[in-house]
Amino acid sequence: MKGLTGKTAVITGAGSGLGCGMAQRMAEEGVRVAVVDINLAGAEETVREITEAGGEARAFELDITDYSAAVSCIESVEAGLGSVDILVNNAGWDAAMPFLDTDPDLWKKIIDINLYGPLNLQHILVPKMLEHDGGKIINIASDAGRVGSSGEAVYSACKGGVIAFSKTLARELGRKGIIVNTVCPGPSDTPLFADFAGEGEAGKKLRASLERSIPLRRLGTADDIAGIVTFLASSEADFIIGQTISVSGGLTMHG
Ligand SMILES: NC(=O)c1ccc[n+]([C@@H]2O[C@H](COP(=O)([O-])OP(=O)(O)OC[C@H]3O[C@@H](n4cnc5c(N)ncnc54)[C@H](O)[C@@H]3O)[C@@H](O)[C@H]2O)c1
């Protein structure tokens, strides 16, 4: 893809699942990748896989809910890999249960990770991108934020918030070169989905019923999401802004 070689990307939550796939795909295109995760061991494993394949990446430990830690982390990324051209807000978390079984402590944790985390990174990085040639931001929301998802009420609220926030930032700063888009994965085979589906027979049944409902008859994979994220970061997508793109095997279809 055009316009990626030599760029620097920050990808949060790249120590596992979908983010790991995005980091690998970007590195294949010659992007220097900052693999940012609260789980340093996971981030280091992603970096090992990228460097073994001939790419360039470094691991950075960060809890994205901590604004001042994020400031220091971005300073370390800039010192190690240069100024940041691409930000992928991918880190996310949920504990699935009916809304009436949840409590404010759990809401706070879900909102901190899924909404404040992306806000923190964008508030820190966008001014730096404006000082250079602008930048590409891809926010990873969820189809839960478009159509809802039983057992994920607060998470869905955050993801819907990320979608609306992305459109607003795109409107405010597009003309200054900040290009923001949102990708909404559908159910995808990662550790997060395994936690959501649960263990044993109930988990197997949920997976089978989702697979029956998805027109392409399978869950998503990290590879399914990595291509669109890398495309949106590339110059091939320079005229695409403020869009919300579902990658769900057709489970949801938006006009
Ligand atoms: N897997 C799915 O079915 C699915 C569906 C829709 C949306 N998504 C979204 O895709 C993204 C990636 O999910 P995944 O399925 O790969 O999950 P995952 O659990 O495999 O990976 C998430 C990563 O985020 C990291 N993380 C969590 N909290 C963090 C924090 N506070 N600071 C920094 N890193 C943190 C975790 O350590 C982990 O490495 C998330 O935003 C998720 O909401 C996933």
Short mmCIF file of N, CA, C and O in Angstrom, two decimals, residues 18-88:
data_model
loop_
_atom_site.label_atom_id
_atom_site.label_comp_id
_atom_site.label_asym_id
_atom_site.label_seq_id
_atom_site.Cartn_x
_atom_site.Cartn_y
_atom_site.Cartn_z
N LEU A 18 -6.56 -8.71 17.98
CA LEU A 18 -6.66 -7.92 16.75
C LEU A 18 -5.50 -6.94 16.61
O LEU A 18 -4.98 -6.74 15.51
N GLY A 19 -5.09 -6.33 17.71
CA GLY A 19 -4.01 -5.33 17.66
C GLY A 19 -2.70 -5.96 17.23
O GLY A 19 -1.91 -5.34 16.50
N CYS A 20 -2.44 -7.18 17.66
CA CYS A 20 -1.22 -7.89 17.26
C CYS A 20 -1.21 -8.07 15.74
O CYS A 20 -0.20 -7.82 15.08
N GLY A 21 -2.36 -8.46 15.19
CA GLY A 21 -2.47 -8.62 13.72
C GLY A 21 -2.24 -7.30 13.00
O GLY A 21 -1.57 -7.25 11.96
N MET A 22 -2.80 -6.22 13.55
CA MET A 22 -2.61 -4.89 12.92
C MET A 22 -1.12 -4.51 12.92
O MET A 22 -0.60 -4.00 11.93
N ALA A 23 -0.46 -4.75 14.06
CA ALA A 23 0.96 -4.39 14.18
C ALA A 23 1.79 -5.18 13.16
O ALA A 23 2.67 -4.61 12.49
N GLN A 24 1.49 -6.46 13.01
CA GLN A 24 2.25 -7.29 12.06
C GLN A 24 2.03 -6.80 10.63
O GLN A 24 2.96 -6.69 9.84
N ARG A 25 0.77 -6.51 10.30
CA ARG A 25 0.44 -6.09 8.92
C ARG A 25 1.09 -4.75 8.59
O ARG A 25 1.63 -4.57 7.50
N MET A 26 1.04 -3.81 9.56
CA MET A 26 1.68 -2.50 9.31
C MET A 26 3.19 -2.66 9.14
O MET A 26 3.78 -2.02 8.27
N ALA A 27 3.79 -3.50 9.99
CA ALA A 27 5.25 -3.70 9.90
C ALA A 27 5.62 -4.30 8.54
O ALA A 27 6.65 -3.95 7.96
N GLU A 28 4.77 -5.17 7.99
CA GLU A 28 5.02 -5.74 6.65
C GLU A 28 5.08 -4.64 5.60
O GLU A 28 5.72 -4.80 4.57
N GLU A 29 4.37 -3.53 5.85
CA GLU A 29 4.33 -2.42 4.90
C GLU A 29 5.43 -1.40 5.18
O GLU A 29 5.42 -0.30 4.62
N GLY A 30 6.36 -1.73 6.09
CA GLY A 30 7.49 -0.84 6.35
C GLY A 30 7.23 0.22 7.40
O GLY A 30 7.99 1.18 7.52
N VAL A 31 6.16 0.05 8.18
CA VAL A 31 5.86 1.00 9.26
C VAL A 31 6.67 0.59 10.50
O VAL A 31 6.78 -0.59 10.81
N ARG A 32 7.24 1.58 11.20
CA ARG A 32 7.87 1.33 12.50
C ARG A 32 6.74 1.33 13.53
O ARG A 32 6.03 2.33 13.66
N VAL A 33 6.62 0.22 14.27
CA VAL A 33 5.43 0.08 15.11
C VAL A 33 5.78 0.15 16.60
O VAL A 33 6.63 -0.60 17.09
N ALA A 34 5.11 1.06 17.31
CA ALA A 34 5.16 1.08 18.77
C ALA A 34 4.03 0.19 19.27
O ALA A 34 2.85 0.52 19.12
N VAL A 35 4.41 -0.95 19.82
CA VAL A 35 3.45 -1.92 20.32
C VAL A 35 3.18 -1.56 21.78
O VAL A 35 4.02 -1.80 22.65
N VAL A 36 2.05 -0.94 22.02
CA VAL A 36 1.74 -0.36 23.34
C VAL A 36 0.69 -1.23 24.02
O VAL A 36 -0.36 -1.50 23.44
N ASP A 37 0.99 -1.66 25.25
CA ASP A 37 0.01 -2.52 25.93
C ASP A 37 0.28 -2.47 27.44
O ASP A 37 1.41 -2.27 27.88
N ILE A 38 -0.78 -2.68 28.20
CA ILE A 38 -0.62 -2.79 29.66
C ILE A 38 0.10 -4.10 30.00
O ILE A 38 0.71 -4.22 31.07
N ASN A 39 0.02 -5.04 29.09
CA ASN A 39 0.66 -6.35 29.26
C ASN A 39 1.98 -6.34 28.48
O ASN A 39 2.01 -6.60 27.27
N LEU A 40 3.09 -6.03 29.20
CA LEU A 40 4.38 -5.88 28.52
C LEU A 40 4.82 -7.19 27.87
O LEU A 40 5.37 -7.19 26.77
N ALA A 41 4.57 -8.32 28.54
CA ALA A 41 5.00 -9.61 27.97
C ALA A 41 4.30 -9.85 26.63
O ALA A 41 4.93 -10.31 25.66
N GLY A 42 3.01 -9.51 26.56
CA GLY A 42 2.28 -9.67 25.30
C GLY A 42 2.86 -8.76 24.22
O GLY A 42 3.05 -9.17 23.07
N ALA A 43 3.16 -7.51 24.61
CA ALA A 43 3.74 -6.56 23.64
C ALA A 43 5.09 -7.06 23.14
O ALA A 43 5.39 -6.98 21.94
N GLU A 44 5.89 -7.61 24.07
CA GLU A 44 7.22 -8.09 23.66
C GLU A 44 7.11 -9.29 22.71
O GLU A 44 7.92 -9.44 21.80
N GLU A 45 6.10 -10.12 22.91
CA GLU A 45 5.89 -11.27 22.02
C GLU A 45 5.52 -10.78 20.61
O GLU A 45 6.04 -11.31 19.60
N THR A 46 4.64 -9.76 20.53
CA THR A 46 4.30 -9.19 19.21
C THR A 46 5.56 -8.65 18.54
O THR A 46 5.79 -8.88 17.34
N VAL A 47 6.38 -7.93 19.32
CA VAL A 47 7.61 -7.35 18.76
C VAL A 47 8.54 -8.46 18.27
O VAL A 47 9.15 -8.36 17.19
N ARG A 48 8.64 -9.54 19.05
CA ARG A 48 9.51 -10.66 18.64
C ARG A 48 9.05 -11.20 17.28
O ARG A 48 9.86 -11.41 16.36
N GLU A 49 7.74 -11.40 17.13
CA GLU A 49 7.22 -11.94 15.86
C GLU A 49 7.50 -10.99 14.70
O GLU A 49 7.85 -11.42 13.61
N ILE A 50 7.34 -9.68 14.96
CA ILE A 50 7.57 -8.69 13.89
C ILE A 50 9.04 -8.66 13.49
O ILE A 50 9.38 -8.68 12.31
N THR A 51 9.93 -8.64 14.50
CA THR A 51 11.36 -8.50 14.16
C THR A 51 11.86 -9.79 13.48
O THR A 51 12.66 -9.73 12.55
N GLU A 52 11.33 -10.94 13.90
CA GLU A 52 11.73 -12.20 13.24
C GLU A 52 11.32 -12.20 11.77
O GLU A 52 11.97 -12.82 10.94
N ALA A 53 10.23 -11.50 11.47
CA ALA A 53 9.75 -11.43 10.08
C ALA A 53 10.42 -10.29 9.31
O ALA A 53 10.07 -10.02 8.16
N GLY A 54 11.37 -9.59 9.97
CA GLY A 54 12.13 -8.55 9.27
C GLY A 54 11.58 -7.15 9.45
O GLY A 54 12.05 -6.20 8.82
N GLY A 55 10.58 -6.97 10.30
CA GLY A 55 9.99 -5.64 10.52
C GLY A 55 10.63 -4.92 11.69
O GLY A 55 11.51 -5.48 12.38
N GLU A 56 10.18 -3.67 11.93
CA GLU A 56 10.74 -2.87 13.02
C GLU A 56 9.63 -2.53 14.01
O GLU A 56 8.58 -1.97 13.63
N ALA A 57 9.85 -2.88 15.26
CA ALA A 57 8.84 -2.60 16.30
C ALA A 57 9.52 -2.55 17.66
O ALA A 57 10.59 -3.14 17.85
N ARG A 58 8.88 -1.83 18.57
CA ARG A 58 9.35 -1.81 19.96
C ARG A 58 8.15 -1.91 20.89
O ARG A 58 7.08 -1.38 20.57
N ALA A 59 8.38 -2.52 22.04
CA ALA A 59 7.29 -2.70 23.02
C ALA A 59 7.32 -1.56 24.04
O ALA A 59 8.40 -1.15 24.49
N PHE A 60 6.15 -1.07 24.40
CA PHE A 60 6.02 -0.03 25.42
C PHE A 60 4.89 -0.42 26.37
O PHE A 60 3.78 -0.71 25.92
N GLU A 61 5.19 -0.39 27.67
CA GLU A 61 4.17 -0.73 28.66
C GLU A 61 3.38 0.53 29.02
O GLU A 61 3.96 1.56 29.36
N LEU A 62 2.06 0.46 28.91
CA LEU A 62 1.22 1.63 29.25
C LEU A 62 -0.17 1.17 29.62
O LEU A 62 -0.78 0.35 28.94
N ASP A 63 -0.69 1.76 30.71
CA ASP A 63 -2.11 1.68 31.00
C ASP A 63 -2.74 2.93 30.37
O ASP A 63 -2.51 4.05 30.85
N ILE A 64 -3.51 2.75 29.31
CA ILE A 64 -4.02 3.91 28.54
C ILE A 64 -4.97 4.78 29.35
O ILE A 64 -5.29 5.88 28.93
N THR A 65 -5.42 4.32 30.51
CA THR A 65 -6.32 5.13 31.33
C THR A 65 -5.56 6.21 32.11
O THR A 65 -6.17 7.10 32.69
N ASP A 66 -4.23 6.12 32.13
CA ASP A 66 -3.39 7.01 32.94
C ASP A 66 -2.79 8.09 32.01
O ASP A 66 -1.84 7.82 31.27
N TYR A 67 -3.37 9.30 32.06
CA TYR A 67 -2.97 10.37 31.13
C TYR A 67 -1.48 10.69 31.23
O TYR A 67 -0.78 10.76 30.23
N SER A 68 -0.99 10.88 32.47
CA SER A 68 0.41 11.32 32.56
C SER A 68 1.37 10.19 32.17
O SER A 68 2.42 10.45 31.55
N ALA A 69 0.99 8.95 32.42
CA ALA A 69 1.82 7.83 31.95
C ALA A 69 1.81 7.79 30.42
O ALA A 69 2.83 7.47 29.79
N ALA A 70 0.67 8.14 29.81
CA ALA A 70 0.60 8.15 28.35
C ALA A 70 1.50 9.24 27.76
O ALA A 70 2.14 9.03 26.73
N VAL A 71 1.57 10.40 28.45
CA VAL A 71 2.47 11.47 27.99
C VAL A 71 3.91 10.94 27.97
O VAL A 71 4.64 11.10 26.97
N SER A 72 4.32 10.29 29.06
CA SER A 72 5.71 9.77 29.13
C SER A 72 5.93 8.68 28.09
O SER A 72 7.00 8.61 27.47
N CYS A 73 4.93 7.83 27.91
CA CYS A 73 5.06 6.74 26.93
C CYS A 73 5.28 7.30 25.53
O CYS A 73 6.16 6.85 24.79
N ILE A 74 4.48 8.33 25.17
CA ILE A 74 4.62 8.90 23.82
C ILE A 74 6.00 9.55 23.67
O ILE A 74 6.63 9.46 22.61
N GLU A 75 6.52 10.18 24.75
CA GLU A 75 7.88 10.74 24.67
C GLU A 75 8.89 9.63 24.39
O GLU A 75 9.81 9.80 23.59
N SER A 76 8.71 8.48 25.03
CA SER A 76 9.63 7.35 24.79
C SER A 76 9.49 6.83 23.37
O SER A 76 10.49 6.47 22.73
N VAL A 77 8.25 6.78 22.87
CA VAL A 77 8.04 6.32 21.48
C VAL A 77 8.78 7.26 20.53
O VAL A 77 9.50 6.81 19.62
N GLU A 78 8.62 8.58 20.75
CA GLU A 78 9.26 9.55 19.84
C GLU A 78 10.78 9.43 19.91
O GLU A 78 11.46 9.51 18.88
N ALA A 79 11.31 9.21 21.12
CA ALA A 79 12.76 9.07 21.26
C ALA A 79 13.26 7.81 20.55
O ALA A 79 14.34 7.81 19.94
N GLY A 80 12.46 6.76 20.58
CA GLY A 80 12.92 5.48 20.02
C GLY A 80 12.59 5.30 18.55
O GLY A 80 13.36 4.67 17.80
N LEU A 81 11.44 5.83 18.11
CA LEU A 81 10.96 5.51 16.75
C LEU A 81 10.64 6.74 15.90
O LEU A 81 10.22 6.61 14.77
N GLY A 82 10.81 7.94 16.48
CA GLY A 82 10.51 9.16 15.71
C GLY A 82 9.09 9.63 15.94
O GLY A 82 8.30 8.99 16.63
N SER A 83 8.76 10.78 15.34
CA SER A 83 7.44 11.37 15.57
C SER A 83 6.35 10.45 14.99
O SER A 83 6.57 9.73 14.02
N VAL A 84 5.18 10.51 15.63
CA VAL A 84 4.12 9.53 15.34
C VAL A 84 3.22 10.05 14.22
O VAL A 84 2.68 11.15 14.30
N ASP A 85 3.07 9.23 13.17
CA ASP A 85 2.23 9.58 12.02
C ASP A 85 0.86 8.91 12.09
O ASP A 85 -0.10 9.38 11.48
N ILE A 86 0.79 7.75 12.78
CA ILE A 86 -0.42 6.92 12.77
C ILE A 86 -0.73 6.51 14.20
O ILE A 86 0.17 6.06 14.93
N LEU A 87 -1.99 6.67 14.59
CA LEU A 87 -2.43 6.19 15.91
C LEU A 87 -3.60 5.23 15.71
O LEU A 87 -4.59 5.60 15.06
N VAL A 88 -3.47 4.03 16.26
CA VAL A 88 -4.61 3.10 16.26
C VAL A 88 -5.00 2.86 17.71
O VAL A 88 -4.24 2.26 18.49
#
